[in-house]
């Protein structure tokens, strides 16, 4: 789809359904004149920008609604075009009728994300900021909102643009060498170029590393609760969530499938996954559960292993710890049911730094466990204001930039001709530019904006 950008678009900006008000937004050169055609009250075309006006919407002689109209004149609006927002009563019938009327008078129904696309094309936002608008709207925790807000405010773009500018300088010097290729001159100092690329590679690798946490924060951090049947996994899940969600039962292995719940700790969402028992079982359903547990663990950022401290043997405990180990997935060991033990028995249990003694049933030391969950997953990474990559498209572009720059580095160390260096530097610039949108294609734009909803 090629976007048309010189007409006036219209869409409902608030959610579908019944509400106190529904806001219909128009953007484009004719926004005000089209609104004027259906508005009874005053002449909107003669009003100042950033003003609000009361009046009625009429379809011929029929009054459809009483509304407030907000006016924003180009370039002082979200899209940098003329924008009109009609605050109607939030009835589905009224909204539909008003939109139809606006279309009849010359507006076009907007495509998904088309308002934000126009904001991007008109230079209000760069591409990563436009994507941050979608992330901000979808954010459901303090941490995901903060990450999106930081991207929207341009932190990420500024960092990339600074890198890009420095590279552009070298690219032009190398291009110049190409013009003098007969004379074997070097305008671009290879040592300086190498230093610059090493610096950029350092920044890139920090950004690439930040994706794991950045993405987890956006989606919620996958956390598996595993342990033998009856260890108290479901009880613990309830204690963490502070309500009766999972079905607690004293028959071993009743949690046949996995249950997923969201727990918010310090503004970060954890997706808690309760799994069936990990015991080697002959029962097929249970065996599927076991396999599922292992699968879930490998897809998770954190594992909480729960055991019944009043019952388990040291040998079984060690078997479990050994079989659940997955590289890259930190494990918290939770000794449950300490209410059934006396202090000497507790002291005799194996203890490591990551072991926490709790009673899920009595809700003892649950806050401590939450604290540990948070710090094990976040590892101090949310302390400062560092920029976090949360978008897979950005990750891929950063990785491609990294590859291209590594080739440049290689090319400097094993001297190759300037034209090959120039090609790789250009590639790196291209991929960096894809993130902020200084390099775009219709396909890329469509791919990004078609995921927005209509009205955004
Ligand atoms: P799951 O199979 O691992 O999900 O275990 P459940 O949560 O269903 O718990 C199994 C049994 O242990 C239930 O009867 C729970 O009430 C009991 N239980 C769970 N946690 C504790 C605890 O901290 N102390 C005691 N005394 N019993 C517990």
CSV table of C-alpha atoms and ligand atoms in Angstrom, one decimal:
chain,number,residue,atom,x,y,z
A,1,UNK,CA,0.0,0.0,0.0
A,2,UNK,CA,1.4,3.4,-0.9
A,3,UNK,CA,0.2,6.0,1.6
A,4,UNK,CA,-1.6,9.0,0.3
A,5,UNK,CA,-0.5,12.0,2.2
A,6,UNK,CA,-2.2,15.1,0.7
A,7,UNK,CA,-5.8,14.4,1.7
A,8,UNK,CA,-7.7,14.7,4.9
A,9,UNK,CA,-8.1,11.6,7.1
A,10,UNK,CA,-10.6,10.9,9.8
A,11,UNK,CA,-10.9,8.2,12.5
A,12,UNK,CA,-12.2,7.7,16.0
A,13,UNK,CA,-9.3,8.4,18.4
A,14,UNK,CA,-10.9,6.9,21.5
A,15,UNK,CA,-11.8,3.2,22.0
A,16,UNK,CA,-14.8,1.7,20.3
A,17,UNK,CA,-17.9,1.2,22.4
A,18,UNK,CA,-19.9,3.3,24.7
A,19,UNK,CA,-18.2,6.1,26.6
A,20,UNK,CA,-18.9,9.5,28.2
A,21,UNK,CA,-17.3,11.1,25.1
A,22,UNK,CA,-15.8,9.8,21.9
A,23,UNK,CA,-13.2,11.9,20.1
A,24,UNK,CA,-13.1,11.9,16.3
A,25,UNK,CA,-9.9,13.3,14.8
A,26,UNK,CA,-9.4,14.8,11.4
A,27,UNK,CA,-6.0,15.6,10.0
A,28,UNK,CA,-5.1,17.2,6.6
A,29,UNK,CA,-5.3,20.4,4.6
A,30,UNK,CA,-9.1,20.4,4.6
A,31,UNK,CA,-9.7,19.3,8.2
A,32,UNK,CA,-11.2,22.6,9.3
A,33,UNK,CA,-13.2,23.3,6.2
A,34,UNK,CA,-14.7,19.8,6.2
A,35,UNK,CA,-15.6,20.1,9.9
A,36,UNK,CA,-17.1,23.5,9.2
A,37,UNK,CA,-19.5,21.9,6.6
A,38,UNK,CA,-21.3,19.8,9.3
A,39,UNK,CA,-20.8,22.2,12.3
A,40,UNK,CA,-23.5,24.7,13.4
A,41,UNK,CA,-22.5,27.4,15.8
A,42,UNK,CA,-19.7,29.6,14.4
A,43,UNK,CA,-17.3,29.8,11.5
A,44,UNK,CA,-14.4,27.5,12.6
A,45,UNK,CA,-12.2,28.7,9.7
A,46,UNK,CA,-12.0,32.2,11.4
A,47,UNK,CA,-11.0,31.0,14.8
A,48,UNK,CA,-7.5,30.9,16.3
A,49,UNK,CA,-5.4,27.7,16.7
A,50,UNK,CA,-5.5,25.9,20.0
A,51,UNK,CA,-9.1,27.0,20.8
A,52,UNK,CA,-12.2,25.0,21.7
A,53,UNK,CA,-15.7,25.7,20.4
A,54,UNK,CA,-19.2,24.5,21.4
A,55,UNK,CA,-21.7,23.8,18.7
A,56,UNK,CA,-23.9,21.2,17.0
A,57,UNK,CA,-23.3,18.6,14.3
A,58,UNK,CA,-26.1,18.6,11.7
A,59,UNK,CA,-26.8,16.3,8.8
A,60,UNK,CA,-29.0,18.6,6.8
A,61,UNK,CA,-31.9,19.5,9.1
A,62,UNK,CA,-31.2,16.6,11.6
A,63,UNK,CA,-29.1,17.5,14.6
A,64,UNK,CA,-26.9,14.6,15.4
A,65,UNK,CA,-25.1,15.8,18.5
A,66,UNK,CA,-23.8,18.7,20.6
A,67,UNK,CA,-20.0,18.7,20.6
A,68,UNK,CA,-16.8,20.5,21.5
A,69,UNK,CA,-14.4,21.2,18.6
A,70,UNK,CA,-10.7,21.6,19.3
A,71,UNK,CA,-8.7,23.3,16.5
A,72,UNK,CA,-4.9,22.9,15.8
A,73,UNK,CA,-3.6,24.7,12.8
A,74,UNK,CA,-0.5,23.5,10.8
A,75,UNK,CA,2.3,23.2,11.8
A,76,UNK,CA,1.3,23.3,15.5
A,77,UNK,CA,-0.3,19.9,15.8
A,78,UNK,CA,0.6,16.2,16.3
A,79,UNK,CA,0.7,15.6,12.6
A,80,UNK,CA,2.0,19.1,11.8
A,81,UNK,CA,-1.2,19.3,9.6
A,82,UNK,CA,-4.5,21.1,10.3
A,83,UNK,CA,-6.1,18.9,13.0
A,84,UNK,CA,-9.6,19.0,14.3
A,85,UNK,CA,-10.9,17.0,17.2
A,86,UNK,CA,-14.6,16.6,17.7
A,87,UNK,CA,-15.6,15.5,21.2
A,88,UNK,CA,-19.0,13.9,20.7
A,89,UNK,CA,-21.2,12.0,23.1
A,90,UNK,CA,-19.8,8.5,23.2
A,91,UNK,CA,-22.6,6.6,21.5
A,92,UNK,CA,-21.6,4.1,18.8
A,93,UNK,CA,-24.5,5.4,16.6
A,94,UNK,CA,-23.4,9.1,17.0
A,95,UNK,CA,-19.8,8.3,16.3
A,96,UNK,CA,-20.5,6.2,13.2
A,97,UNK,CA,-23.0,8.9,11.9
A,98,UNK,CA,-20.5,11.8,12.4
A,99,UNK,CA,-17.6,9.9,10.7
A,100,UNK,CA,-19.9,8.9,7.8
A,101,UNK,CA,-20.9,12.5,7.5
A,102,UNK,CA,-17.3,13.7,7.5
A,103,UNK,CA,-16.4,11.2,4.8
A,104,UNK,CA,-19.4,12.3,2.7
A,105,UNK,CA,-18.0,15.9,3.0
A,106,UNK,CA,-14.5,15.0,1.7
A,107,UNK,CA,-12.6,13.2,4.4
A,108,UNK,CA,-11.1,9.7,4.0
A,109,UNK,CA,-11.2,6.9,6.6
A,110,UNK,CA,-7.7,6.7,8.1
A,111,UNK,CA,-5.6,3.6,7.8
A,112,UNK,CA,-4.1,2.1,11.0
A,113,UNK,CA,-1.4,4.3,12.4
A,114,UNK,CA,-1.9,6.9,9.7
A,115,UNK,CA,-1.9,9.9,12.0
A,116,UNK,CA,1.4,8.9,13.5
A,117,UNK,CA,2.8,8.1,10.1
A,118,UNK,CA,2.0,11.7,9.0
A,119,UNK,CA,3.7,12.9,12.2
A,120,UNK,CA,6.8,10.9,11.2
A,121,UNK,CA,6.7,12.0,7.5
A,122,UNK,CA,6.3,15.6,8.5
A,123,UNK,CA,9.3,15.5,10.9
A,124,UNK,CA,7.4,15.6,14.2
A,125,UNK,CA,8.9,12.3,15.3
A,126,UNK,CA,11.5,10.0,14.0
A,127,UNK,CA,10.7,6.4,13.3
A,128,UNK,CA,11.8,5.0,16.7
A,129,UNK,CA,9.8,7.7,18.4
A,130,UNK,CA,6.8,6.8,16.3
A,131,UNK,CA,7.2,3.2,17.4
A,132,UNK,CA,7.5,4.4,21.0
A,133,UNK,CA,4.0,5.9,20.7
A,134,UNK,CA,2.6,2.4,20.0
A,135,UNK,CA,4.6,1.0,22.9
A,136,UNK,CA,3.5,3.7,25.3
A,137,UNK,CA,-0.1,3.1,24.5
A,138,UNK,CA,0.4,-0.7,25.0
A,139,UNK,CA,2.4,-0.3,28.2
A,140,UNK,CA,0.9,-2.0,31.2
A,141,UNK,CA,3.5,-1.5,33.9
A,142,UNK,CA,5.6,1.4,35.2
A,143,UNK,CA,8.8,-0.1,33.8
A,144,UNK,CA,7.4,-0.7,30.3
A,145,UNK,CA,5.9,2.8,30.3
A,146,UNK,CA,9.2,4.3,31.4
A,147,UNK,CA,11.1,2.5,28.6
A,148,UNK,CA,8.6,3.7,26.0
A,149,UNK,CA,8.6,7.2,27.4
A,150,UNK,CA,12.4,7.4,27.2
A,151,UNK,CA,12.3,6.2,23.6
A,152,UNK,CA,9.5,8.7,22.8
A,153,UNK,CA,11.6,11.5,24.2
A,154,UNK,CA,14.4,10.7,21.8
A,155,UNK,CA,17.1,9.3,24.1
A,156,UNK,CA,17.7,6.3,21.8
A,157,UNK,CA,17.6,8.4,18.6
A,158,UNK,CA,20.0,11.0,20.0
A,159,UNK,CA,22.5,8.3,20.8
A,160,UNK,CA,22.3,6.7,17.4
A,161,UNK,CA,22.4,10.0,15.5
A,162,UNK,CA,25.6,11.0,17.3
A,163,UNK,CA,27.2,7.8,16.3
A,164,UNK,CA,25.9,8.2,12.8
A,165,UNK,CA,27.3,11.7,12.4
A,166,UNK,CA,30.8,10.7,13.3
A,167,UNK,CA,30.7,7.8,10.8
A,168,UNK,CA,29.4,10.1,8.0
A,169,UNK,CA,32.5,12.2,8.4
A,170,UNK,CA,34.7,9.2,7.7
A,171,UNK,CA,32.5,7.9,4.9
A,172,UNK,CA,33.0,11.2,3.1
A,173,UNK,CA,36.8,11.2,3.6
A,174,UNK,CA,36.9,7.7,2.2
A,175,UNK,CA,34.7,8.6,-0.7
A,176,UNK,CA,37.2,11.3,-1.4
A,177,UNK,CA,40.0,8.8,-1.5
A,178,UNK,CA,38.1,7.0,-4.2
A,179,UNK,CA,38.2,10.1,-6.4
A,180,UNK,CA,42.0,10.1,-6.1
A,181,UNK,CA,42.4,6.3,-6.3
A,182,UNK,CA,45.2,6.6,-8.9
A,183,UNK,CA,47.4,8.5,-6.4
A,184,UNK,CA,47.1,6.2,-3.4
A,185,UNK,CA,46.4,8.8,-0.8
A,186,UNK,CA,44.7,8.3,2.5
A,187,UNK,CA,42.5,11.2,3.7
A,188,UNK,CA,40.8,9.1,6.4
A,189,UNK,CA,43.3,8.4,9.1
A,190,UNK,CA,43.0,4.7,9.7
A,191,UNK,CA,44.0,4.8,13.4
A,192,UNK,CA,41.3,7.3,14.1
A,193,UNK,CA,38.8,5.4,12.1
A,194,UNK,CA,39.6,2.3,14.0
A,195,UNK,CA,39.3,4.1,17.3
A,196,UNK,CA,35.9,5.5,16.3
A,197,UNK,CA,34.6,2.1,15.2
A,198,UNK,CA,35.8,0.5,18.4
A,199,UNK,CA,33.9,3.1,20.4
A,200,UNK,CA,30.8,2.6,18.3
A,201,UNK,CA,31.0,-1.1,18.6
A,202,UNK,CA,31.2,-0.7,22.4
A,203,UNK,CA,28.0,1.4,22.4
A,204,UNK,CA,26.3,-1.1,20.0
A,205,UNK,CA,27.1,-4.1,22.1
A,206,UNK,CA,25.7,-2.4,25.3
A,207,UNK,CA,22.5,-1.5,23.4
A,208,UNK,CA,22.3,-5.1,22.0
A,209,UNK,CA,22.8,-6.5,25.5
A,210,UNK,CA,20.0,-4.3,26.9
A,211,UNK,CA,17.5,-5.9,24.6
A,212,UNK,CA,17.1,-9.1,26.7
A,213,UNK,CA,15.9,-7.1,29.7
A,214,UNK,CA,14.3,-4.4,27.6
A,215,UNK,CA,12.1,-6.9,25.8
A,216,UNK,CA,11.4,-8.8,29.0
A,217,UNK,CA,10.2,-5.6,30.6
A,218,UNK,CA,8.0,-4.8,27.6
A,219,UNK,CA,6.4,-8.3,27.5
A,220,UNK,CA,6.6,-9.2,31.2
A,221,UNK,CA,9.5,-11.3,32.6
A,222,UNK,CA,8.8,-15.0,32.2
A,223,UNK,CA,9.2,-16.8,35.5
A,224,UNK,CA,8.6,-20.5,36.0
A,225,UNK,CA,7.6,-22.0,39.3
A,226,UNK,CA,8.7,-25.6,39.3
A,227,UNK,CA,8.9,-28.4,41.9
A,228,UNK,CA,7.6,-31.8,42.8
A,229,UNK,CA,3.9,-32.4,43.2
A,230,UNK,CA,2.6,-31.1,46.5
A,231,UNK,CA,5.7,-29.0,47.1
A,232,UNK,CA,3.3,-26.0,47.4
A,233,UNK,CA,3.7,-24.3,44.0
A,234,UNK,CA,0.1,-23.4,43.7
A,235,UNK,CA,-0.1,-22.2,47.3
A,236,UNK,CA,3.0,-20.1,46.7
A,237,UNK,CA,1.5,-18.7,43.5
A,238,UNK,CA,-1.5,-17.6,45.4
A,239,UNK,CA,0.5,-16.2,48.2
A,240,UNK,CA,2.5,-14.1,45.7
A,241,UNK,CA,-0.6,-12.9,44.0
A,242,UNK,CA,-2.3,-12.6,47.3
A,243,UNK,CA,-5.5,-14.3,46.1
A,244,UNK,CA,-6.9,-17.6,45.3
A,245,UNK,CA,-6.1,-18.1,41.7
A,246,UNK,CA,-4.7,-21.6,41.1
A,247,UNK,CA,-6.7,-24.5,42.5
A,248,UNK,CA,-4.9,-25.8,45.6
A,249,UNK,CA,-5.4,-29.5,46.2
A,250,UNK,CA,-3.7,-32.2,48.4
A,251,UNK,CA,-3.8,-34.8,45.6
A,252,UNK,CA,-0.3,-34.9,44.0
A,253,UNK,CA,0.0,-33.6,40.5
A,254,UNK,CA,-3.4,-31.8,40.1
A,255,UNK,CA,-1.9,-28.9,38.2
A,256,UNK,CA,-1.9,-30.7,34.9
A,257,UNK,CA,-1.3,-27.8,32.6
A,258,UNK,CA,0.5,-24.5,33.2
A,259,UNK,CA,-1.2,-21.5,34.8
A,260,UNK,CA,0.0,-18.1,34.0
A,261,UNK,CA,-0.5,-15.0,36.2
A,262,UNK,CA,1.0,-11.5,36.2
A,263,UNK,CA,2.8,-10.3,39.3
A,264,UNK,CA,3.9,-6.7,39.5
A,265,UNK,CA,7.0,-6.1,41.6
A,266,UNK,CA,8.4,-2.5,41.9
A,267,UNK,CA,6.7,-1.6,38.6
A,268,UNK,CA,8.0,-4.6,36.6
A,269,UNK,CA,5.6,-7.3,35.4
A,270,UNK,CA,6.6,-10.9,36.0
A,271,UNK,CA,4.6,-13.6,34.2
A,272,UNK,CA,4.5,-16.4,36.7
A,273,UNK,CA,4.1,-19.8,35.2
A,274,UNK,CA,3.0,-22.7,37.5
A,275,UNK,CA,3.9,-26.0,36.1
A,276,UNK,CA,3.0,-29.6,36.7
A,277,UNK,CA,5.3,-31.7,39.0
A,278,UNK,CA,8.7,-32.5,37.8
A,279,UNK,CA,8.7,-36.1,39.2
A,280,UNK,CA,9.6,-38.8,36.7
A,281,UNK,CA,6.1,-40.2,36.2
A,282,UNK,CA,4.6,-43.2,34.4
A,283,UNK,CA,1.3,-41.4,34.1
A,284,UNK,CA,1.4,-39.9,30.6
A,285,UNK,CA,-0.4,-36.7,31.4
A,286,UNK,CA,2.1,-36.0,34.2
A,287,UNK,CA,5.0,-37.0,31.9
A,288,UNK,CA,3.8,-34.3,29.4
A,289,UNK,CA,3.7,-31.9,32.2
A,290,UNK,CA,7.4,-32.8,33.0
A,291,UNK,CA,8.5,-32.1,29.5
A,292,UNK,CA,6.5,-28.9,29.4
A,293,UNK,CA,8.2,-27.8,32.6
A,294,UNK,CA,11.6,-28.2,31.0
A,295,UNK,CA,10.4,-26.4,27.8
A,296,UNK,CA,9.0,-23.5,29.9
A,297,UNK,CA,12.2,-23.2,31.9
A,298,UNK,CA,14.3,-22.9,28.7
A,299,UNK,CA,12.0,-20.0,27.5
A,300,UNK,CA,12.2,-18.2,30.8
A,301,UNK,CA,14.3,-15.5,32.4
A,302,UNK,CA,14.0,-16.9,35.9
A,303,UNK,CA,13.2,-20.2,37.7
A,304,UNK,CA,11.7,-20.5,41.1
A,305,UNK,CA,12.3,-24.1,42.3
A,306,UNK,CA,10.1,-25.0,45.3
A,307,UNK,CA,10.5,-28.0,47.5
A,308,UNK,CA,8.7,-29.4,50.5
A,309,UNK,CA,11.3,-28.9,53.3
A,310,UNK,CA,9.4,-31.2,55.6
A,311,UNK,CA,9.6,-34.2,53.3
A,312,UNK,CA,12.2,-34.1,50.6
A,313,UNK,CA,15.4,-36.2,50.9
A,314,UNK,CA,18.7,-34.6,50.2
A,315,UNK,CA,19.3,-37.0,47.3
A,316,UNK,CA,16.0,-36.0,45.6
A,317,UNK,CA,16.7,-32.4,46.2
A,318,UNK,CA,20.1,-32.7,44.5
A,319,UNK,CA,18.6,-34.6,41.6
A,320,UNK,CA,16.1,-31.9,41.1
A,321,UNK,CA,18.6,-29.1,41.3
A,322,UNK,CA,20.8,-30.8,38.9
A,323,UNK,CA,18.1,-31.6,36.3
A,324,UNK,CA,16.6,-28.2,36.4
A,325,UNK,CA,19.8,-26.3,35.8
A,326,UNK,CA,19.7,-24.4,32.5
A,327,UNK,CA,22.5,-22.1,31.5
A,328,UNK,CA,21.4,-18.5,31.5
A,329,UNK,CA,18.3,-19.1,33.6
A,330,UNK,CA,19.0,-18.1,37.2
A,331,UNK,CA,17.4,-20.3,39.8
A,332,UNK,CA,15.9,-19.3,43.1
A,333,UNK,CA,15.6,-22.2,45.5
A,334,UNK,CA,12.6,-22.0,47.8
A,335,UNK,CA,12.4,-24.3,50.8
A,336,UNK,CA,8.6,-24.4,51.6
A,337,UNK,CA,6.5,-25.5,54.6
A,338,UNK,CA,9.0,-24.4,57.3
A,339,UNK,CA,6.0,-24.0,59.6
A,340,UNK,CA,6.1,-27.8,59.9
A,341,UNK,CA,9.7,-27.8,61.1
A,342,UNK,CA,11.5,-26.8,64.2
A,343,UNK,CA,14.5,-24.5,64.1
A,344,UNK,CA,17.0,-27.4,64.3
A,345,UNK,CA,15.5,-29.1,61.4
A,346,UNK,CA,15.6,-25.9,59.3
A,347,UNK,CA,19.2,-25.4,60.3
A,348,UNK,CA,20.0,-28.9,59.0
A,349,UNK,CA,18.7,-28.2,55.5
A,350,UNK,CA,21.1,-27.5,52.7
A,351,UNK,CA,21.5,-23.8,52.3
A,352,UNK,CA,23.0,-21.7,49.6
A,353,UNK,CA,22.9,-18.0,48.9
A,354,UNK,CA,19.9,-18.4,46.6
A,355,UNK,CA,17.9,-20.5,49.1
A,356,UNK,CA,15.0,-18.9,50.8
A,357,UNK,CA,13.0,-20.6,53.6
A,358,UNK,CA,9.3,-19.8,53.5
A,359,UNK,CA,5.9,-20.9,54.4
A,360,UNK,CA,3.6,-20.4,51.4
A,361,UNK,CA,0.6,-21.4,53.5
A,362,UNK,CA,1.3,-19.0,56.4
A,363,UNK,CA,2.5,-16.3,53.9
A,364,UNK,CA,5.8,-16.1,55.7
A,365,UNK,CA,8.7,-14.4,54.0
A,366,UNK,CA,6.8,-13.8,50.8
A,367,UNK,CA,7.9,-10.2,50.6
A,368,UNK,CA,11.5,-11.3,50.9
A,369,UNK,CA,10.9,-13.7,48.1
A,370,UNK,CA,9.5,-10.9,45.9
A,371,UNK,CA,12.5,-8.8,46.7
A,372,UNK,CA,14.8,-11.6,45.6
A,373,UNK,CA,12.8,-12.3,42.4
A,374,UNK,CA,13.1,-8.7,41.4
A,375,UNK,CA,16.8,-8.4,42.1
A,376,UNK,CA,17.7,-11.7,40.5
A,377,UNK,CA,15.9,-10.7,37.2
A,378,UNK,CA,16.9,-7.1,37.1
A,379,UNK,CA,20.5,-7.4,38.3
A,380,UNK,CA,20.7,-3.7,39.0
A,381,UNK,CA,20.1,-2.9,35.4
A,382,UNK,CA,17.2,-0.6,36.0
A,383,UNK,CA,19.1,1.6,38.4
A,384,UNK,CA,20.1,4.5,36.1
A,385,UNK,CA,18.6,6.1,33.1
A,386,UNK,CA,20.4,3.9,30.6
A,387,UNK,CA,18.8,3.5,27.2
A,388,UNK,CA,17.2,0.2,26.6
A,389,UNK,CA,16.4,-1.5,23.4
A,390,UNK,CA,12.9,-3.0,23.5
A,391,UNK,CA,12.1,-3.4,19.8
A,392,UNK,CA,13.2,-6.4,17.8
A,393,UNK,CA,13.4,-4.4,14.6
A,394,UNK,CA,16.0,-2.1,16.3
A,395,UNK,CA,17.9,-5.1,17.7
A,396,UNK,CA,18.2,-6.6,14.2
A,397,UNK,CA,19.4,-3.3,12.7
A,398,UNK,CA,21.9,-2.9,15.5
A,399,UNK,CA,23.2,-6.4,14.9
A,400,UNK,CA,23.6,-5.7,11.2
A,401,UNK,CA,25.4,-2.4,12.0
A,402,UNK,CA,27.7,-4.3,14.3
A,403,UNK,CA,28.5,-6.9,11.5
A,404,UNK,CA,29.2,-4.2,8.9
A,405,UNK,CA,31.5,-2.3,11.3
A,406,UNK,CA,33.3,-5.5,12.2
A,407,UNK,CA,34.0,-5.9,8.5
A,408,UNK,CA,35.4,-2.3,8.4
A,409,UNK,CA,37.6,-3.1,11.3
A,410,UNK,CA,38.8,-6.2,9.6
A,411,UNK,CA,39.4,-4.3,6.4
A,412,UNK,CA,41.6,-1.8,8.2
A,413,UNK,CA,43.7,-4.5,9.9
A,414,UNK,CA,44.1,-6.5,6.7
A,415,UNK,CA,44.4,-3.6,4.3
A,416,UNK,CA,41.7,-3.6,1.6
A,417,UNK,CA,41.0,-0.9,-0.9
A,418,UNK,CA,39.0,2.1,0.1
A,419,UNK,CA,36.1,1.2,-2.1
A,420,UNK,CA,35.4,-1.9,0.0
A,421,UNK,CA,35.8,0.0,3.2
A,422,UNK,CA,33.4,2.6,1.8
A,423,UNK,CA,30.8,-0.1,1.0
A,424,UNK,CA,30.8,-1.5,4.6
A,425,UNK,CA,30.7,2.0,6.2
A,426,UNK,CA,27.7,2.8,4.0
A,427,UNK,CA,26.0,-0.4,5.0
A,428,UNK,CA,26.5,0.5,8.7
A,429,UNK,CA,25.1,3.9,8.1
A,430,UNK,CA,22.2,2.4,6.3
A,431,UNK,CA,21.2,0.1,9.2
A,432,UNK,CA,21.6,2.8,11.8
A,433,UNK,CA,19.4,5.0,9.6
A,434,UNK,CA,16.8,2.4,9.4
A,435,UNK,CA,16.2,2.7,13.2
A,436,UNK,CA,15.5,6.4,13.2
A,437,UNK,CA,13.9,6.4,9.8
A,438,UNK,CA,16.4,8.5,7.9
A,439,UNK,CA,16.5,5.5,5.6
A,440,UNK,CA,13.1,4.0,4.9
A,441,UNK,CA,11.2,2.0,2.3
A,442,UNK,CA,7.4,1.8,1.8
A,443,UNK,CA,7.5,-1.8,3.0
A,444,UNK,CA,9.2,-0.9,6.2
A,445,UNK,CA,6.7,1.9,6.9
A,446,UNK,CA,3.8,-0.3,6.1
A,447,UNK,CA,5.1,-3.0,8.3
A,448,UNK,CA,5.5,-0.7,11.2
A,449,UNK,CA,2.3,1.4,10.9
A,450,UNK,CA,-0.1,-1.4,9.9
A,451,UNK,CA,0.5,-2.8,13.5
A,452,UNK,CA,-0.9,0.4,15.0
A,453,UNK,CA,-4.6,0.7,15.5
A,454,UNK,CA,-6.9,2.9,13.5
A,455,UNK,CA,-7.1,6.4,15.0
A,456,UNK,CA,-3.5,6.4,16.3
B,1,LIG,P1,1.7,-28.1,44.3
B,1,LIG,O1,1.3,-29.5,43.8
B,1,LIG,O2,3.1,-28.0,44.3
B,1,LIG,O3,1.0,-27.0,43.5
B,1,LIG,O4,1.2,-28.0,45.8
B,1,LIG,P2,0.0,-27.2,46.4
B,1,LIG,O5,0.1,-25.8,46.5
B,1,LIG,O6,-1.3,-27.8,45.8
B,1,LIG,O7,0.1,-27.7,47.9
B,1,LIG,C1,0.1,-29.1,48.3
B,1,LIG,C2,-0.3,-29.2,49.8
B,1,LIG,O8,0.6,-28.6,50.6
B,1,LIG,C3,-1.6,-28.4,50.1
B,1,LIG,O9,-2.4,-29.2,51.0
B,1,LIG,C4,-1.2,-27.1,50.7
B,1,LIG,O10,-2.1,-26.6,51.6
B,1,LIG,C5,0.1,-27.6,51.4
B,1,LIG,N1,1.0,-26.5,51.6
B,1,LIG,C6,1.5,-25.7,50.7
B,1,LIG,N2,2.4,-24.8,51.3
B,1,LIG,C7,2.4,-25.1,52.6
B,1,LIG,C8,3.1,-24.5,53.7
B,1,LIG,O11,3.9,-23.6,53.6
B,1,LIG,N3,2.9,-25.1,54.9
B,1,LIG,C9,2.1,-26.2,55.0
B,1,LIG,N4,2.0,-26.7,56.3
B,1,LIG,N5,1.4,-26.7,54.0
B,1,LIG,C10,1.6,-26.2,52.8
